[in-house]
Structure formats: structure tokens, C-alpha cells
CSV table of C-alpha atoms in Angstrom, one decimal:
chain,number,residue,atom,x,y,z
A,54,GLY,CA,2.7,12.4,-30.4
A,55,GLN,CA,3.9,12.4,-26.9
A,56,ASN,CA,7.1,11.6,-25.1
A,57,ILE,CA,7.5,11.3,-21.3
A,58,ASP,CA,10.9,11.1,-19.6
A,59,GLN,CA,11.6,10.4,-16.0
A,60,PRO,CA,14.5,8.9,-14.1
A,61,THR,CA,14.5,5.1,-13.8
A,62,GLU,CA,15.5,4.8,-10.1
A,63,MET,CA,16.0,7.0,-7.1
A,64,THR,CA,16.9,6.3,-3.5
A,65,ALA,CA,16.3,8.4,-0.4
A,66,THR,CA,16.4,8.1,3.4
A,67,GLU,CA,13.4,7.9,5.7
A,68,GLY,CA,12.3,11.3,6.9
A,69,ALA,CA,14.0,13.1,3.9
A,70,ILE,CA,12.5,15.0,1.0
A,71,VAL,CA,12.7,13.7,-2.6
A,72,GLN,CA,11.8,15.3,-5.9
A,73,ILE,CA,11.0,13.1,-8.9
A,74,ASN,CA,11.2,15.0,-12.2
A,75,CYS,CA,9.3,14.4,-15.4
A,76,THR,CA,9.7,16.1,-18.8
A,77,TYR,CA,7.2,15.8,-21.5
A,78,GLN,CA,6.7,16.6,-25.2
A,79,THR,CA,3.2,16.6,-26.5
A,80,SER,CA,1.1,17.8,-29.4
A,81,GLY,CA,-2.1,18.1,-27.5
A,82,PHE,CA,-1.2,18.6,-23.9
A,83,ASN,CA,-4.1,18.5,-21.5
A,84,GLY,CA,-2.5,18.1,-18.1
A,85,LEU,CA,-0.2,15.8,-16.3
A,86,PHE,CA,-1.0,13.0,-13.9
A,87,TRP,CA,1.1,11.3,-11.2
A,88,TYR,CA,0.3,7.8,-10.1
A,89,GLN,CA,1.9,5.6,-7.4
A,90,GLN,CA,2.4,1.9,-8.0
A,91,HIS,CA,3.5,-0.5,-5.3
A,92,ALA,CA,5.1,-3.7,-6.6
A,93,GLY,CA,2.5,-6.1,-7.9
A,94,GLU,CA,-0.4,-3.6,-7.4
A,95,ALA,CA,-2.5,-1.3,-9.4
A,96,PRO,CA,-1.4,2.3,-10.0
A,97,THR,CA,-3.3,4.7,-7.7
A,98,PHE,CA,-4.0,8.3,-8.5
A,99,LEU,CA,-1.9,11.0,-6.7
A,100,SER,CA,-2.3,14.3,-8.6
A,101,TYR,CA,-3.4,16.1,-11.7
A,102,ASN,CA,-1.9,19.4,-12.9
A,103,VAL,CA,-3.1,21.4,-15.9
A,104,LEU,CA,-2.2,24.9,-14.8
A,105,ASP,CA,1.3,26.2,-13.9
A,106,GLY,CA,2.2,26.0,-10.3
A,107,LEU,CA,2.4,23.9,-7.2
A,108,GLU,CA,-0.4,21.8,-5.8
A,109,GLU,CA,0.0,20.5,-2.3
A,110,LYS,CA,-1.8,17.5,-0.9
A,111,GLY,CA,-0.5,16.5,2.5
A,112,ARG,CA,3.1,15.1,2.2
A,113,PHE,CA,2.9,15.1,-1.6
A,114,SER,CA,3.1,18.1,-3.9
A,115,SER,CA,3.1,18.3,-7.6
A,116,PHE,CA,4.4,21.1,-9.8
A,117,LEU,CA,3.9,21.9,-13.5
A,118,SER,CA,5.5,24.4,-15.9
A,119,ARG,CA,3.8,24.2,-19.2
A,120,SER,CA,6.3,26.6,-20.9
A,121,LYS,CA,9.2,24.3,-19.9
A,122,GLY,CA,7.3,21.0,-20.4
A,123,TYR,CA,8.3,20.0,-16.9
A,124,SER,CA,6.7,18.6,-13.8
A,125,TYR,CA,7.9,17.2,-10.6
A,126,LEU,CA,6.5,15.2,-7.7
A,127,LEU,CA,7.8,16.2,-4.2
A,128,LEU,CA,7.5,13.8,-1.4
A,129,LYS,CA,8.2,15.1,2.1
A,130,GLU,CA,8.8,13.3,5.4
A,131,LEU,CA,9.5,10.1,3.5
A,132,GLN,CA,8.2,6.8,5.0
A,133,MET,CA,9.2,3.3,4.2
A,134,LYS,CA,5.8,2.7,2.7
A,135,ASP,CA,6.6,5.4,0.1
A,136,SER,CA,8.9,2.8,-1.6
A,137,ALA,CA,7.1,2.3,-4.9
A,138,SER,CA,7.2,3.3,-8.6
A,139,TYR,CA,5.9,6.8,-9.5
A,140,LEU,CA,4.4,7.1,-12.9
A,141,CYS,CA,4.2,10.4,-14.8
A,142,ALA,CA,1.5,10.5,-17.5
A,143,GLY,CA,0.6,13.1,-20.0
A,144,ALA,CA,-3.0,13.7,-21.1
A,145,ASP,CA,-3.6,14.3,-24.8
A,146,TYR,CA,-6.8,16.2,-25.8
A,147,ASN,CA,-6.4,15.1,-29.4
A,148,THR,CA,-6.7,11.4,-28.5
A,149,ASP,CA,-8.3,11.4,-25.0
A,150,LYS,CA,-5.5,9.1,-23.9
A,151,LEU,CA,-2.8,9.1,-21.2
A,152,ILE,CA,0.8,8.4,-22.2
A,153,PHE,CA,2.8,7.0,-19.4
A,154,GLY,CA,6.5,7.3,-18.7
A,155,THR,CA,8.5,4.2,-17.7
A,156,GLY,CA,8.1,5.1,-14.0
A,157,THR,CA,10.6,6.1,-11.3
A,158,ARG,CA,11.3,3.3,-8.8
A,159,LEU,CA,11.9,5.0,-5.4
A,160,GLN,CA,13.6,3.1,-2.6
A,161,VAL,CA,13.4,4.5,0.9
A,162,PHE,CA,16.0,3.3,3.3
A,163,PRO,CA,15.9,3.6,7.1
B,171,GLY,CA,-18.7,1.5,-4.1
B,172,ALA,CA,-16.3,-1.2,-5.2
B,173,GLY,CA,-13.2,-0.4,-7.3
B,174,VAL,CA,-12.2,-1.8,-10.6
B,175,SER,CA,-12.0,-5.6,-10.5
B,176,GLN,CA,-10.2,-7.9,-12.9
B,177,THR,CA,-10.3,-11.7,-13.2
B,178,PRO,CA,-8.3,-13.9,-13.2
B,179,SER,CA,-5.6,-12.3,-11.1
B,180,ASN,CA,-3.1,-14.7,-12.7
B,181,LYS,CA,-3.2,-16.8,-15.9
B,182,VAL,CA,-0.7,-19.3,-17.1
B,183,THR,CA,-1.2,-20.7,-20.6
B,184,GLU,CA,0.7,-22.4,-23.3
B,185,LYS,CA,1.8,-20.8,-26.5
B,186,GLY,CA,-0.9,-20.9,-29.1
B,187,LYS,CA,-3.8,-21.0,-26.7
B,188,TYR,CA,-6.7,-18.6,-26.4
B,189,VAL,CA,-7.3,-16.5,-23.3
B,190,GLU,CA,-9.9,-14.1,-22.1
B,191,LEU,CA,-9.3,-11.4,-19.4
B,192,ARG,CA,-12.3,-9.8,-17.7
B,193,CYS,CA,-12.7,-6.3,-16.3
B,194,ASP,CA,-15.5,-5.0,-14.1
B,195,PRO,CA,-15.3,-1.1,-14.0
B,196,ILE,CA,-16.5,1.1,-11.2
B,197,SER,CA,-20.3,1.3,-11.4
B,198,GLY,CA,-21.4,4.3,-13.4
B,199,HIS,CA,-18.1,4.8,-15.2
B,200,THR,CA,-18.7,5.1,-18.9
B,201,ALA,CA,-15.1,5.0,-20.1
B,202,LEU,CA,-13.0,1.9,-19.9
B,203,TYR,CA,-9.3,1.5,-20.8
B,204,TRP,CA,-7.1,-1.5,-21.3
B,205,TYR,CA,-3.3,-1.3,-20.8
B,206,ARG,CA,-0.4,-3.7,-21.0
B,207,GLN,CA,2.5,-3.3,-18.6
B,208,SER,CA,5.8,-5.1,-18.9
B,209,LEU,CA,8.3,-5.4,-16.1
B,210,GLY,CA,10.0,-2.1,-15.4
B,211,GLN,CA,7.8,-0.2,-17.8
B,212,GLY,CA,4.8,2.1,-17.6
B,213,PRO,CA,1.4,1.1,-18.7
B,214,GLU,CA,1.1,1.0,-22.5
B,215,PHE,CA,-2.3,1.9,-24.0
B,216,LEU,CA,-4.2,-0.8,-25.9
B,217,ILE,CA,-7.8,0.2,-26.4
B,218,TYR,CA,-10.5,2.3,-24.8
B,219,PHE,CA,-14.3,2.2,-24.8
B,220,GLN,CA,-16.9,4.9,-24.3
B,221,GLY,CA,-20.0,3.0,-23.6
B,222,THR,CA,-20.3,0.0,-25.7
B,223,GLY,CA,-18.2,1.2,-28.6
B,224,ALA,CA,-14.4,1.1,-29.0
B,225,ALA,CA,-13.5,4.7,-29.3
B,226,ASP,CA,-9.8,4.0,-30.0
B,227,ASP,CA,-8.2,0.6,-30.6
B,228,SER,CA,-5.0,2.0,-32.1
B,229,GLY,CA,-2.8,0.4,-29.3
B,230,LEU,CA,-3.8,-3.2,-30.0
B,231,PRO,CA,-0.5,-4.8,-31.2
B,232,ASN,CA,-2.1,-7.0,-33.9
B,233,ASP,CA,-5.2,-8.8,-35.0
B,234,ARG,CA,-4.8,-11.5,-32.4
B,235,PHE,CA,-6.0,-9.0,-29.8
B,236,PHE,CA,-9.7,-8.1,-29.5
B,237,ALA,CA,-11.8,-6.5,-26.8
B,238,VAL,CA,-15.6,-6.1,-26.3
B,239,ARG,CA,-17.9,-4.3,-24.0
B,240,PRO,CA,-21.3,-5.4,-25.1
B,241,GLU,CA,-23.5,-3.8,-22.5
B,242,GLY,CA,-21.3,-0.8,-21.6
B,243,SER,CA,-20.1,-2.2,-18.3
B,244,VAL,CA,-18.0,-5.4,-18.1
B,245,SER,CA,-15.3,-5.7,-20.8
B,246,THR,CA,-13.4,-8.7,-22.0
B,247,LEU,CA,-9.9,-8.6,-23.6
B,248,LYS,CA,-9.4,-11.6,-25.9
B,249,ILE,CA,-6.1,-12.9,-27.1
B,250,GLN,CA,-5.9,-15.6,-29.8
B,251,ARG,CA,-2.9,-17.8,-30.5
B,252,THR,CA,-0.9,-16.5,-27.6
B,253,GLU,CA,2.8,-15.9,-27.9
B,254,ARG,CA,5.5,-15.8,-25.3
B,255,GLY,CA,5.9,-12.1,-26.0
B,256,ASP,CA,2.3,-11.5,-24.8
B,257,SER,CA,3.4,-12.3,-21.2
B,258,ALA,CA,2.8,-9.1,-19.2
B,259,VAL,CA,0.4,-7.6,-16.7
B,260,TYR,CA,-2.9,-6.5,-18.3
B,261,LEU,CA,-4.4,-3.5,-16.5
B,262,CYS,CA,-7.9,-2.2,-16.8
B,263,ALA,CA,-9.0,1.3,-15.8
B,264,SER,CA,-12.2,3.2,-15.8
B,265,SER,CA,-13.2,6.9,-15.6
B,266,LEU,CA,-16.5,8.6,-15.0
B,267,THR,CA,-16.6,9.8,-18.6
B,268,ARG,CA,-14.4,10.1,-21.7
B,269,GLY,CA,-11.7,12.7,-21.7
B,270,ALA,CA,-7.9,12.7,-21.0
B,271,ARG,CA,-8.5,15.0,-18.0
B,272,GLU,CA,-10.7,12.5,-16.3
B,273,THR,CA,-9.0,10.5,-13.5
B,274,GLN,CA,-8.6,6.9,-14.4
B,275,TYR,CA,-9.0,4.3,-11.6
B,276,PHE,CA,-7.0,1.1,-12.2
B,277,GLY,CA,-7.8,-2.5,-11.3
B,278,PRO,CA,-5.2,-4.9,-9.8
B,279,GLY,CA,-4.4,-6.4,-13.2
B,280,THR,CA,-4.2,-9.9,-14.7
B,281,ARG,CA,-0.7,-11.3,-14.8
B,282,LEU,CA,-0.5,-13.4,-18.0
B,283,LEU,CA,2.3,-15.9,-18.5
B,284,VAL,CA,2.6,-17.7,-21.8
B,285,LEU,CA,4.9,-20.7,-21.7
């Protein structure tokens, strides 16, 4: 089975950098997804990592360490619109399913 | 093309009633997933289809829940004898093909409230 852990809430200031951590335990790990979800809206895809290392995509970067069962999402130059929940999801090749964490609710203050 | 659409966007029903929730996936996407999301939680897997067949329905909580995808496109999630605990947002997602590495694209969800 799989278990995904991430902090429930985080706060940060506009213009700052924030790192949202995610640890996972899985029997058939096939990569890790990050999704953004604004209140009352659908989750939207941010990134997918299957190999170790950092992948950068504009202000957002995602990191994966398979040996440590650890990932993080890095958000730079925070904007008010980045206030949202960030969902970490592990992909399981045994079941072809995504297992989501509870999400990290990020609040950005001016 | 258009994204995943779901109807209705909101549904209020009384305990014991029957409801149907509809999902229109992205055109050409063969895999379709249903999730349930409670407040403050991540999406919880219910069932997924590859084409017309349910490839995995292990997440359906009990036999009151059923889903179909008769022509391999639109899917309907059916809930019989609704209970207050069924109140949640029901999300649908589609991906180009089957596989956990495939990016899933989500619809806006149906907010179900059972009174």
C-alpha cells in the first residue's frame, strides 16, 4: 500500500520562498505528482517527478529523492494568488492509481 | 479542446434518495477516474475505467455506489439510498491512457449535500 504525509497548513509572505515537503511510503512507486487546488476548484497539475533531482518550471520547482521517500515543492517569489492547497500524490504501478495526501493549505500574506 | 466537465455543479438531496453525477472527459482520453473529496482532505479514489470497462472499483465504499461508462466516453456515478455521510465533492479526472504515470486532468467537481 501507500502512505503520503504532508503538513496540513503553512503560511508565508508575498515575495518570499516556501518549501512544502511530502514523504511517501509505497510498494510500487512510479513517480510523484504535485497538484494545486484553489478553494472550491479542481486540482490542476503542477509537476511529475520519477527520477531523483530537481525539476524547475518557472517559479515552481519540484524535487524527488527516491532513496529517502521524500519530495518537496518549492515556490519562489510568492504571490497572493499562490494561496491554495498543494496536493502531493504518489503513483503506484501495481494498481495504476494515484494516492493523494491530505494537502497542504498555503496562505500567502501581504 | 475543452477540459473535463461535470454536471451538476451542486446537488442537494434528501437522505434515502437516488442521485446521478455525470462526467464528460477530455475528448480522446481513454482512462477516467472518480474521486471523492471531503473538506480538508485529499481526493480519495473510488473507481477508474479504461475504455468502457471498470478496471478497478476497489475504492467504492459499498454497494450503494455504482458507475458506468457505456460508450467509453461519458461516465455516470450513481448513488442509491443516499446517506448524510455521502456529502462531499465528487471529482472526475481523465488521462490520455491508463497508467499511474499519466497526468490526470480534473473536472470542477459536483458538490453533493445530503440532508
